[in-house]
Coordinates of C-alpha atoms in Angstrom, one line a residue:
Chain A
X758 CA 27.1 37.7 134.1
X759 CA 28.2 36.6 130.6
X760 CA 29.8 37.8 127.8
X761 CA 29.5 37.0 124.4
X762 CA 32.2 39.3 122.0
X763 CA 31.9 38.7 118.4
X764 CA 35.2 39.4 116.7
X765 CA 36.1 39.8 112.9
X766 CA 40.0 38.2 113.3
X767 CA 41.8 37.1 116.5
X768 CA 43.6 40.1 117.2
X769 CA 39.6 41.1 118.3
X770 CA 39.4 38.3 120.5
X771 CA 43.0 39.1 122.2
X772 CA 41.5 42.5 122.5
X773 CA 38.1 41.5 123.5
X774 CA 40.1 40.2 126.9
X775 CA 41.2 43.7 127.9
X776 CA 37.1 44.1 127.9
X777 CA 36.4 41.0 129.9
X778 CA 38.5 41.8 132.5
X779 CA 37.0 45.6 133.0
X780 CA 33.7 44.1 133.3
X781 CA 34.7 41.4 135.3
X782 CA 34.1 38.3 133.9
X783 CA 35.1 35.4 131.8
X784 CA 34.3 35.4 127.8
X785 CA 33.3 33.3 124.8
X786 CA 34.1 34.6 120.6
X787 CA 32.0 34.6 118.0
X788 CA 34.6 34.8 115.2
X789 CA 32.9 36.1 112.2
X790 CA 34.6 35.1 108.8
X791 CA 33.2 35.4 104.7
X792 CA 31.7 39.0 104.0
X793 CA 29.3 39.8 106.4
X794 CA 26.5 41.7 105.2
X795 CA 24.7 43.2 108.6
X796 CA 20.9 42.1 108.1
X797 CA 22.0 38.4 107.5
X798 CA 25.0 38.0 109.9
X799 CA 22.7 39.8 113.0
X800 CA 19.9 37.2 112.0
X801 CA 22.8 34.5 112.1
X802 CA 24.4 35.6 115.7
X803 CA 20.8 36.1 117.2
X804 CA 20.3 32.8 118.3
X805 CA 24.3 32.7 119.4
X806 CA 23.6 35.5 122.3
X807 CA 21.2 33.4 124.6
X808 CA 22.0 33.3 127.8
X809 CA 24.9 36.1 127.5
X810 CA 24.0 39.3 129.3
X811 CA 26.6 41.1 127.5
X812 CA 27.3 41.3 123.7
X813 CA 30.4 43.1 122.4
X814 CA 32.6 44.2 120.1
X815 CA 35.8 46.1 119.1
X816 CA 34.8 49.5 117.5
X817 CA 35.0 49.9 113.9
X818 CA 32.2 50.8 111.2
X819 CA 31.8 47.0 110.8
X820 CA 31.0 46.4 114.2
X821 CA 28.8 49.4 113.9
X822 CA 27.1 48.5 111.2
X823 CA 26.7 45.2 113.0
X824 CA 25.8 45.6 116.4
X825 CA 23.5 48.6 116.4
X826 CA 21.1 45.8 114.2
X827 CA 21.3 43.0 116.3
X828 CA 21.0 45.6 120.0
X829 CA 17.3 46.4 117.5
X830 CA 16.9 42.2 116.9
X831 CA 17.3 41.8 120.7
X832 CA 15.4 45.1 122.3
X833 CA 18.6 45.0 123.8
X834 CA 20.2 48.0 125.9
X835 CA 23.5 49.8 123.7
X836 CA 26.3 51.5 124.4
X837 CA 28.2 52.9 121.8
X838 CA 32.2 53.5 121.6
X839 CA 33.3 52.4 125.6
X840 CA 36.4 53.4 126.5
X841 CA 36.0 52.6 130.3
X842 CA 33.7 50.4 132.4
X843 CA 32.3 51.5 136.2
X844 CA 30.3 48.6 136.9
X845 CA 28.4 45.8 134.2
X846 CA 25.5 48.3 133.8
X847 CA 27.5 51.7 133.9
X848 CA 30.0 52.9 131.2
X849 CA 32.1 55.7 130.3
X850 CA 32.4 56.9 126.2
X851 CA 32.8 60.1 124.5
X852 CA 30.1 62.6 122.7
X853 CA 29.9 65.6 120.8
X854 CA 33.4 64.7 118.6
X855 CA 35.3 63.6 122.0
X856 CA 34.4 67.3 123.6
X857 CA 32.3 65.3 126.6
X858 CA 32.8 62.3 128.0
X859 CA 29.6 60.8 129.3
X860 CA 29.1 58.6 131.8
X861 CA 25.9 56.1 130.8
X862 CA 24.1 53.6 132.9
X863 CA 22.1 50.8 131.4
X864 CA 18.7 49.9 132.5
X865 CA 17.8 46.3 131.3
X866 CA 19.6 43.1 130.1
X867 CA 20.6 42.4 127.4
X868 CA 23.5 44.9 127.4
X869 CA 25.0 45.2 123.4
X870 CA 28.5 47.5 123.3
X871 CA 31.2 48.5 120.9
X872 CA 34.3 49.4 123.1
X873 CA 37.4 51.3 122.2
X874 CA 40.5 48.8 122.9
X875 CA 42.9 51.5 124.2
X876 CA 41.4 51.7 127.4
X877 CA 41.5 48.3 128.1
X878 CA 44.3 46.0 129.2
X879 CA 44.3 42.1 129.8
X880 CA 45.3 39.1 128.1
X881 CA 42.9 36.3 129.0
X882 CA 41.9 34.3 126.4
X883 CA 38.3 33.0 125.4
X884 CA 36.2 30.4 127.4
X885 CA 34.4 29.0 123.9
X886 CA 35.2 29.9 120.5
X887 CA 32.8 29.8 117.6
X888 CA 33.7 30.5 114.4
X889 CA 30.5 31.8 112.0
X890 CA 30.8 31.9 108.1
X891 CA 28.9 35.3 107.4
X892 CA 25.3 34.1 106.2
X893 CA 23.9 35.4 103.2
X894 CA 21.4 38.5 103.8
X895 CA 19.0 40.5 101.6
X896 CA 21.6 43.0 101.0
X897 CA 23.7 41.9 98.5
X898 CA 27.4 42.6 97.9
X899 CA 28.0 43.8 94.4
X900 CA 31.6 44.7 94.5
X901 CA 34.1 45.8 97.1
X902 CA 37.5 48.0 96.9
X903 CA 40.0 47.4 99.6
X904 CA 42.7 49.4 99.9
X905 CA 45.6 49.5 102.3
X906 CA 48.4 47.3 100.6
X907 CA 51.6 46.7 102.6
X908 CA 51.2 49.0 105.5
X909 CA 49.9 47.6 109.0
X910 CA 45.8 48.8 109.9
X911 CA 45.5 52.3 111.3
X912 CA 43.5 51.3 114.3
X913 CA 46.7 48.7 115.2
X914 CA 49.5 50.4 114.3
X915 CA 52.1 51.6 116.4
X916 CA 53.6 54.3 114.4
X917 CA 51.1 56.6 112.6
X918 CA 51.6 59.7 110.4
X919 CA 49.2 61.4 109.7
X920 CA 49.0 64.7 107.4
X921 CA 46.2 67.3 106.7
X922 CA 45.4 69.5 103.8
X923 CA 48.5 71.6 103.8
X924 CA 49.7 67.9 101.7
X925 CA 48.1 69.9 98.4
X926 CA 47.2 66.8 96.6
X927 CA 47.3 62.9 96.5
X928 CA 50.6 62.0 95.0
X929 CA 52.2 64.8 97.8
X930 CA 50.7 62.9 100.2
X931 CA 51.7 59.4 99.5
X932 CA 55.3 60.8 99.0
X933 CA 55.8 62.8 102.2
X934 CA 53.7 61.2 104.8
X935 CA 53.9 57.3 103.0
X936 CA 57.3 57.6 102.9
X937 CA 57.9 58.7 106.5
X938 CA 55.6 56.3 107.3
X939 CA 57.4 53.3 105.3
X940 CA 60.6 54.5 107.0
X941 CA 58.8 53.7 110.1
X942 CA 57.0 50.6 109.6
X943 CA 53.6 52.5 110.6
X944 CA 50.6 53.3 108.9
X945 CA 49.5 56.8 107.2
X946 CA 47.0 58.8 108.4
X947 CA 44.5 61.8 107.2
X948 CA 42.4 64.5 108.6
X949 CA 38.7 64.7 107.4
X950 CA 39.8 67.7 105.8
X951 CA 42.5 66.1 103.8
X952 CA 40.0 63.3 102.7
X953 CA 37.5 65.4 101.9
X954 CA 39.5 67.5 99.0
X955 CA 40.2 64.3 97.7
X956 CA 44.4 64.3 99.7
X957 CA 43.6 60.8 101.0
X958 CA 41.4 58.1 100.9
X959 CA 38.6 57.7 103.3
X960 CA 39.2 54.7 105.1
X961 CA 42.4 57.0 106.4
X962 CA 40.7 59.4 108.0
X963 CA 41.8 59.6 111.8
X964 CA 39.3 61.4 114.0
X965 CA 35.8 60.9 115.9
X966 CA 33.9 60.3 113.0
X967 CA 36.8 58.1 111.4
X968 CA 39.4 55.6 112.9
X969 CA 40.3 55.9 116.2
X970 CA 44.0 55.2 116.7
X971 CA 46.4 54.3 119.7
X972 CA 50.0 53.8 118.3
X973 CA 53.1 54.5 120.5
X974 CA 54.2 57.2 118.1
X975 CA 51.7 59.6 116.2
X976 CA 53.4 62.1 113.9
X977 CA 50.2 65.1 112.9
X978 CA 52.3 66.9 109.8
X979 CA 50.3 70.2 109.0
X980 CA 47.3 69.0 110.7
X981 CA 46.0 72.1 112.9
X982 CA 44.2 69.9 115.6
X983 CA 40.1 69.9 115.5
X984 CA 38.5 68.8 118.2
X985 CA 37.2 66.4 115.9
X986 CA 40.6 64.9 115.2
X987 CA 41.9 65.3 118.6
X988 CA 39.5 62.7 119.7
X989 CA 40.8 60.7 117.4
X990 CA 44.6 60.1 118.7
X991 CA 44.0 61.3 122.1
X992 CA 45.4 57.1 123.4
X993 CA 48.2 57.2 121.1
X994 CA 51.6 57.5 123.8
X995 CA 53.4 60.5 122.1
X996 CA 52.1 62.7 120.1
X997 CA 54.3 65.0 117.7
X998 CA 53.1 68.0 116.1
X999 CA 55.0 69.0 112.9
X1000 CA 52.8 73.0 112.0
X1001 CA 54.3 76.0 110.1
X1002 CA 51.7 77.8 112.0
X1003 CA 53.0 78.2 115.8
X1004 CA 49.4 79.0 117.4
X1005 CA 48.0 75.8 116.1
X1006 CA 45.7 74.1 118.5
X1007 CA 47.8 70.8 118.3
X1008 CA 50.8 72.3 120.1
X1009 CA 48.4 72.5 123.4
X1010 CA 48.0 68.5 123.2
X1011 CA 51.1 67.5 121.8
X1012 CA 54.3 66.1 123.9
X1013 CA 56.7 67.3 121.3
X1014 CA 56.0 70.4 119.3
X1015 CA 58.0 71.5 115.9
X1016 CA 57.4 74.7 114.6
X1017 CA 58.6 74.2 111.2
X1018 CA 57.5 73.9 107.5
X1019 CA 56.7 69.9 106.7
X1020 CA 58.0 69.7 103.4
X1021 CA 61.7 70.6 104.7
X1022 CA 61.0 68.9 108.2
X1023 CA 59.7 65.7 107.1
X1024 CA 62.3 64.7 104.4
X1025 CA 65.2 66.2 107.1
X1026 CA 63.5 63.9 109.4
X1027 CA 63.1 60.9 107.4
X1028 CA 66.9 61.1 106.4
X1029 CA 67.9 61.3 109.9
X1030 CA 66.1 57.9 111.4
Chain B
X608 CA 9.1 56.0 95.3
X609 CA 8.4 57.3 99.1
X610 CA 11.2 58.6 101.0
X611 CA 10.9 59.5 104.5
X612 CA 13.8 61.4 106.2
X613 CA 14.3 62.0 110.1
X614 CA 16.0 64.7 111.1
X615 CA 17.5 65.6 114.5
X616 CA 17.9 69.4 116.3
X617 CA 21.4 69.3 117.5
X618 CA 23.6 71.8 119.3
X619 CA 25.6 73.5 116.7
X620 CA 28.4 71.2 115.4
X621 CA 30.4 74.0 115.5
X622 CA 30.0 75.4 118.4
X623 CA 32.3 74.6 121.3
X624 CA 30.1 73.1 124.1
X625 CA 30.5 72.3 127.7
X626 CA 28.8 70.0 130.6
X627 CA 27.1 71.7 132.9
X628 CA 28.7 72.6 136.2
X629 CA 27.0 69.7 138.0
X630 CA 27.8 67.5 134.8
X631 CA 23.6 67.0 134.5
X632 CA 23.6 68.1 130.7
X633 CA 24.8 70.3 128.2
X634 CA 25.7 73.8 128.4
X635 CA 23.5 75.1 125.6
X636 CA 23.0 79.0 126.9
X637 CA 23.4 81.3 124.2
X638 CA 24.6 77.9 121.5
X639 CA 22.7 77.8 118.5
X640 CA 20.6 74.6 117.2
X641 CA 20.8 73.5 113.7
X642 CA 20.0 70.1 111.8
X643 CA 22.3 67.3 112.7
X644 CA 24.7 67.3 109.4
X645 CA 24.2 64.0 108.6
X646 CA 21.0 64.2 108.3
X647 CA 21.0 67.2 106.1
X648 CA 22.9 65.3 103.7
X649 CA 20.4 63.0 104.0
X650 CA 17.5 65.4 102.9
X651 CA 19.8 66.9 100.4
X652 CA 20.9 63.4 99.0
X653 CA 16.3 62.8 98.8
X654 CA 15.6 66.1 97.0
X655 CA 18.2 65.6 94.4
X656 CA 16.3 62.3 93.7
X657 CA 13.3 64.1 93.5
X658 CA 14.7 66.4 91.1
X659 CA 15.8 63.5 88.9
X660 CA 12.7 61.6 89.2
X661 CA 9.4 63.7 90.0
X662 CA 7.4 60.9 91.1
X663 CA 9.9 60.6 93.9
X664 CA 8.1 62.4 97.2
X665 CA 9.9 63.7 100.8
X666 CA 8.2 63.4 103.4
X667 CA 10.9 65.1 106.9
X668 CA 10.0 64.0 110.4
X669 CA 11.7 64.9 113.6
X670 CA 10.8 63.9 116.9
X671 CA 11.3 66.5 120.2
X672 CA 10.0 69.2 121.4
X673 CA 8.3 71.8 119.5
X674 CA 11.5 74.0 118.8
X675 CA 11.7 71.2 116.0
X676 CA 9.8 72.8 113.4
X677 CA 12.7 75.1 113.1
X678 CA 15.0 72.0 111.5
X679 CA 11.8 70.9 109.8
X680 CA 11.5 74.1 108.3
X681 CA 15.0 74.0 106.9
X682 CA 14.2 70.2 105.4
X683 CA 11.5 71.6 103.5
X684 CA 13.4 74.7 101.8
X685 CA 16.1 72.5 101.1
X686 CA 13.3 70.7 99.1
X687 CA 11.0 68.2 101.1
X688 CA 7.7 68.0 100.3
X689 CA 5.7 68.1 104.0
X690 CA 6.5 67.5 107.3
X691 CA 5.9 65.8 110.6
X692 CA 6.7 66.9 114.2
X693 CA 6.1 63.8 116.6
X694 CA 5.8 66.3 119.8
X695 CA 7.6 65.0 122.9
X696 CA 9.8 66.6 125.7
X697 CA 10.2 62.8 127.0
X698 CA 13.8 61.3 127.4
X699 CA 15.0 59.1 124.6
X700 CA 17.6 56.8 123.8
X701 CA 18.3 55.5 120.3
X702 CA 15.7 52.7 121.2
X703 CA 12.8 55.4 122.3
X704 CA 13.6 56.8 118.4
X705 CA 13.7 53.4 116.6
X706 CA 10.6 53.0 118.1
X707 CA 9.0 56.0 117.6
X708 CA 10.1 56.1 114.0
X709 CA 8.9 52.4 113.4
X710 CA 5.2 53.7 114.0
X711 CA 6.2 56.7 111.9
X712 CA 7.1 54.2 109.0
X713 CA 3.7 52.4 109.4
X714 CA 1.9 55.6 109.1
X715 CA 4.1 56.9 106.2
X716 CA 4.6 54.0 104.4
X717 CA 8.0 55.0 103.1
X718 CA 10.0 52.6 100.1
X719 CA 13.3 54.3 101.6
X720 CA 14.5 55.7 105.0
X721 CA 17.1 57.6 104.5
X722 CA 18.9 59.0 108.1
X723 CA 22.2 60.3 108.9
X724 CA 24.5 58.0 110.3
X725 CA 25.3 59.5 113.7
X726 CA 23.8 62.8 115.7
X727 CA 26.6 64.8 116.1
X728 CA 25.5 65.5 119.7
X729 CA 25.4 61.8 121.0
X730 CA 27.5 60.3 118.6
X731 CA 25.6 57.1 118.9
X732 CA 25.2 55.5 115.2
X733 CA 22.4 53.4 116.4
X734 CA 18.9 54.2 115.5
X735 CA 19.0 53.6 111.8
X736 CA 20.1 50.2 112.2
X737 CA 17.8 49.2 115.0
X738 CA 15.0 51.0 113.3
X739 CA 16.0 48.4 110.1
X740 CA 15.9 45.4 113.0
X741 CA 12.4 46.7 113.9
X742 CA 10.8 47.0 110.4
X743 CA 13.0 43.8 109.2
X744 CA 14.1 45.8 106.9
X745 CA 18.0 45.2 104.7
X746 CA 20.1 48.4 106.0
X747 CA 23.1 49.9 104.1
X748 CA 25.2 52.2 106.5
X749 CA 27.8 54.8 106.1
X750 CA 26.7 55.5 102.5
X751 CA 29.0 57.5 100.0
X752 CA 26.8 56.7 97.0
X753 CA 23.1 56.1 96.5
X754 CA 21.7 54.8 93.0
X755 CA 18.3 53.9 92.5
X756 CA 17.1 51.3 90.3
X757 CA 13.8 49.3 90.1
X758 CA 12.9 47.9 93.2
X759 CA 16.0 48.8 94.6
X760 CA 18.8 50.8 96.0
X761 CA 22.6 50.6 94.8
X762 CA 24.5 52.0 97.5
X763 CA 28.1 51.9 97.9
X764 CA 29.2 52.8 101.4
X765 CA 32.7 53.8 103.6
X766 CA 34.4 50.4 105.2
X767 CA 37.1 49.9 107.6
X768 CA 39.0 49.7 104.7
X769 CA 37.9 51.0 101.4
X770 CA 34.5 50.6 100.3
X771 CA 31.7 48.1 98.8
X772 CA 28.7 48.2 96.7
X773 CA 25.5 46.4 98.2
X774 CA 22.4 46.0 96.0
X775 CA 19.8 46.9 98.3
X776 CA 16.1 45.4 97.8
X777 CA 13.3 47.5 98.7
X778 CA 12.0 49.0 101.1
X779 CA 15.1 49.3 103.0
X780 CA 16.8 51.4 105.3
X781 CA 20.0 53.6 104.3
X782 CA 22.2 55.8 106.4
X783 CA 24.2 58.9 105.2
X784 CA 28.0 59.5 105.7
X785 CA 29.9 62.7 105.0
X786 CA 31.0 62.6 101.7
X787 CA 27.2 61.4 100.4
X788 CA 27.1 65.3 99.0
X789 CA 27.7 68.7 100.0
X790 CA 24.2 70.1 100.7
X791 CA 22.9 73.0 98.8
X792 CA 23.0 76.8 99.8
X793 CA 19.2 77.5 100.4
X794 CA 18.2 81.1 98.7
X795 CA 15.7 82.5 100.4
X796 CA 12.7 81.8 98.0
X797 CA 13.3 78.1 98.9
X798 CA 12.9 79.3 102.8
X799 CA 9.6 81.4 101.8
X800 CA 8.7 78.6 100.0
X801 CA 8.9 76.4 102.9
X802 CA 7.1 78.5 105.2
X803 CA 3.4 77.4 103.5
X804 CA 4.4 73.6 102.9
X805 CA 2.6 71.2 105.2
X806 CA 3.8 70.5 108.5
X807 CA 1.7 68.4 111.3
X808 CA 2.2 67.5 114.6
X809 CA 1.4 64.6 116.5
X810 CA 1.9 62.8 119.7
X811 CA 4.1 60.3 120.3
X812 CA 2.7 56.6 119.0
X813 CA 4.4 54.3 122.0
X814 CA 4.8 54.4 125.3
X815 CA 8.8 52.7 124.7
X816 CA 10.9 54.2 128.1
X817 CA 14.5 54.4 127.6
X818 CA 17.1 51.9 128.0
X819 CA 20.0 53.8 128.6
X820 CA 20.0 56.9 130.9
X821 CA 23.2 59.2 131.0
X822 CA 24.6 60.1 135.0
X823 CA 27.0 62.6 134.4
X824 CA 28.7 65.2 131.4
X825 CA 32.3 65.8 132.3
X826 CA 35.3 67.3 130.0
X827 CA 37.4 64.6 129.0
X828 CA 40.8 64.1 130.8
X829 CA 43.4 66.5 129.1
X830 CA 47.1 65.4 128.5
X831 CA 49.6 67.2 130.1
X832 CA 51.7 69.9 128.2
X833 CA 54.6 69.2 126.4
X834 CA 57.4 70.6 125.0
X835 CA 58.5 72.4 122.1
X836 CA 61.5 71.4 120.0
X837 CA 63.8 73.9 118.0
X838 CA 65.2 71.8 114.9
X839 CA 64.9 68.4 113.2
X840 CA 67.9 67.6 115.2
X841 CA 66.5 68.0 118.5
X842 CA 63.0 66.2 118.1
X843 CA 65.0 62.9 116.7
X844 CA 67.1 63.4 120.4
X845 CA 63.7 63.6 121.9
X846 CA 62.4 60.6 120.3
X847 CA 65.4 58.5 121.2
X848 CA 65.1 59.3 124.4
X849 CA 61.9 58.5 124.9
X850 CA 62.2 55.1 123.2
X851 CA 59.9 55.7 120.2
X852 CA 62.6 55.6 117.4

């Protein structure tokens, strides 16, 4: 058994350890710099993956993008999103917005994964690193908006706020759920319904179809707890639930519950810390 | 400019749904089926292309059993021009469907695949890409924005962090995200309407056997209850004490 992880930065490969060790085995990186574009960086790692019988990486929609082409490249088995490992050909991730978890067995090698980091710990480092400039594909890039600035990445965080529609609008929003999460050093987070009336911006969406976080302290303000969303924070350590509304779904899944209105809580809370 | 369009029948995104008791499948008594959302923006995302340019044609396929034509049906009163039902009650993976729609494409002869991103029942996000690795095909994924131009597609899509612009030569294979569009309310002439438009059916083209098989459907683990705080005052206690502050 060997596994090949390709990782995007080297807090991947620390996490690509956790992996290793669930399956059992030893590992060697492929870190990927430059700006990958998928149809030429999958033709570029193709050659990289002989000999491996596992290919993996840390989930996120580059990864996606990513892996999904080169599984196609290889006729290669995939599993999508693991977030635990039976054996090297049987896995455990979640379906239907994190309402089932299924348990999957592959049937031929090469096996290609994207796994969820939360569920797996372990520190070993990598056998053989190679580092891979992005290669230039047919897709071209044309122009690219990153946004983010000075807070940490969702998906590493460990303090996230998050806030849902209830925020009203976009300057709301960066004032009462940035500034709690300034105060904290964490990141801000958004419900698909927040980002889709135009609240937040898309890449801070938390939720099944959006970034999956794990921080040791998730504050949901106003966010009413979809299934969708739920399946989103579910590894984060302790989850608070700040809702006017006192039969809101979140309360069921949260360790501590406020009933109280977030535009008085919040500020009371951020003047308090 | 071709466009061909799968779509998937899914459970009902809305609908809550369980395992089975003996965790073989899903619960589906009594749930409704619908077309997987992504996908519908898809179809939606085609027509209005169609709208703007009339040499632009839709051509829908699903694969599954024949309870498909129901989702086909609702592709073509959104506004697709004919149909295809490749009829199978075989087990499939994401690799059975990249397959499957790889002969499809051959037959079709499509400039653009357009595809949701994900089912909303498996959650996957794999066939469009491996269906691009099959045809050799460039693929832009999670797209927010699709312009055409000549030859090509401009397509900016969702990232980890932001977004990008990719200028996309064709043919080419592009998958939906949610904000693409919203799609349309269909009025009922566009569902009479759909009920005479051409819709064939057709055996599957390979003999591809899955590569994945799932064991067992169980509810996830639940976290255990917590606890309700009174006041500002006591949460910040709570926090302290539990070392997150």
């Amino acid at each position: 058994m060997r596994l090949l992880t390709v990782c995007f930065d080297t807090a991947e490969v620390a996490q690509a350890g956790g992996f290793a060790a669930a399956l059992g085995c030893e590992f060697d990186a492929v870190v990927v710099s430059g700006h990958p574009v998928a149809d030429g960086l999958a033709e570029a790692l193709r050659p990289l993956t002989e000999g491996y019988t596992h290919i993996a990486a840390v989930s996120s929609m580059k990864s996606k993008d990513l892996m999904a082409r080169l599984a196609g490249l290889l006729d290669a088995a995939m599993v999508t999103d693991v977030v635990a490992v039976t054996s090297p050909s049987v896995f455990q991730r979640p379906m239907v917005a994190g309402s089932i978890l299924a348990t999957v067995e592959t049937l031929c090698s090469p096996v290609v994964a994207t796994f969820r980091p939360a569920g797996f710990k372990g520190s070993a480092g990598a056998g053989k690193t190679t580092e891979l400039v992005a290669a230039a594909g047919r897709a071209t890039l044309v122009s690219e908006t990153v946004r983010g600035g000075s807070r940490p990445d969702l998906s590493q965080a460990k303090v996230v706020v998050s806030g849902g529609r209830p925020l009203g609008d976009a300057e709301t929003f960066e004032r009462v759920i940035g500034g709690l999460a300034d105060k904290l050093g964490g990141a801000a987070g958004a419900t698909r319904a927040a980002v889709d009336s135009g609240i937040a911006p898309n890449e801070l969406q938390v939720g099944q179809t959006g970034k999956i976080v794990a921080p040791d302290l998730y504050i949901a303000a106003g966010i009413s707890g979809s299934t969708q969303h739920m399946a989103g924070i579910k590894d984060s350590k302790l989850i608070v639930a700040i809702n006017k509304d006192p039969d809101a779904p979140i309360f069921e899944s949260a360790d501590l519950g406020l009933v109280a209105d977030l535009f008085e809580a919040i500020p009371e809370l951020q003047s308090k810390l | 400019m071709k466009i061909l369009v799968p779509v998937k029948r899914v459970v009902d995104p809305y609908a809550k749904v369980k395992p089975l008791p003996d965790g073989s499948g899903l619960d589906v008594a009594g749930v409704k089926f619908d077309v997987n959302p992504f996908d519908e923006i898809a179809v939606e995302e085609a027509v209005r292309m169609k709208e703007r340019d009339p040499s632009v044609s839709v051509t829908v396929v699903s694969i599954g059993s024949g309870d498909c034509e129901e989702q086909l049906r609702k592709a073509l009163a959104i506004g697709a021009d004919e149909a295809l039902l490749v009829e199978t009650t075989d087990e499939m993976d994401s690799t059975v469907v990249a397959a499957e729609l790889e002969a499809v494409v051959r037959q079709v002869g499509p400039d653009l695949v357009l595809m949701g991103k994900q089912a909303t029942d498996d959650d996957c996000n794999q066939a469009g890409q491996m269906l691009a690795a099959r045809l050799g095909w460039p693929q832009a994924t999670f797209a927010c924005k699709i312009e055409t131009a000549q030859g090509s597609v401009r397509v900016t899509r969702e990232t980890d962090n932001g977004e990008e612009t990719l200028d996309v030569p064709l043919p080419a294979v592009v998958t939906t995200d949610l904000r693409l569009n919203e799609p349309r309310y269909i009025a009922l002439p566009g569902i009479i309407k759909a009920r005479s438009k051409p819709l064939s059916r057709q055996p599957r083209a390979t003999t591809a056997a899955p590569k994945t098989r799932t064991i067992r459907l169980e509810p996830p683990p639940s976290r255990p209850p917590g606890r309700r705080v009174g006041s500002v005052d006591e949460l910040v206690a709570a926090l302290r004490e539990r070392g997150a502050l």
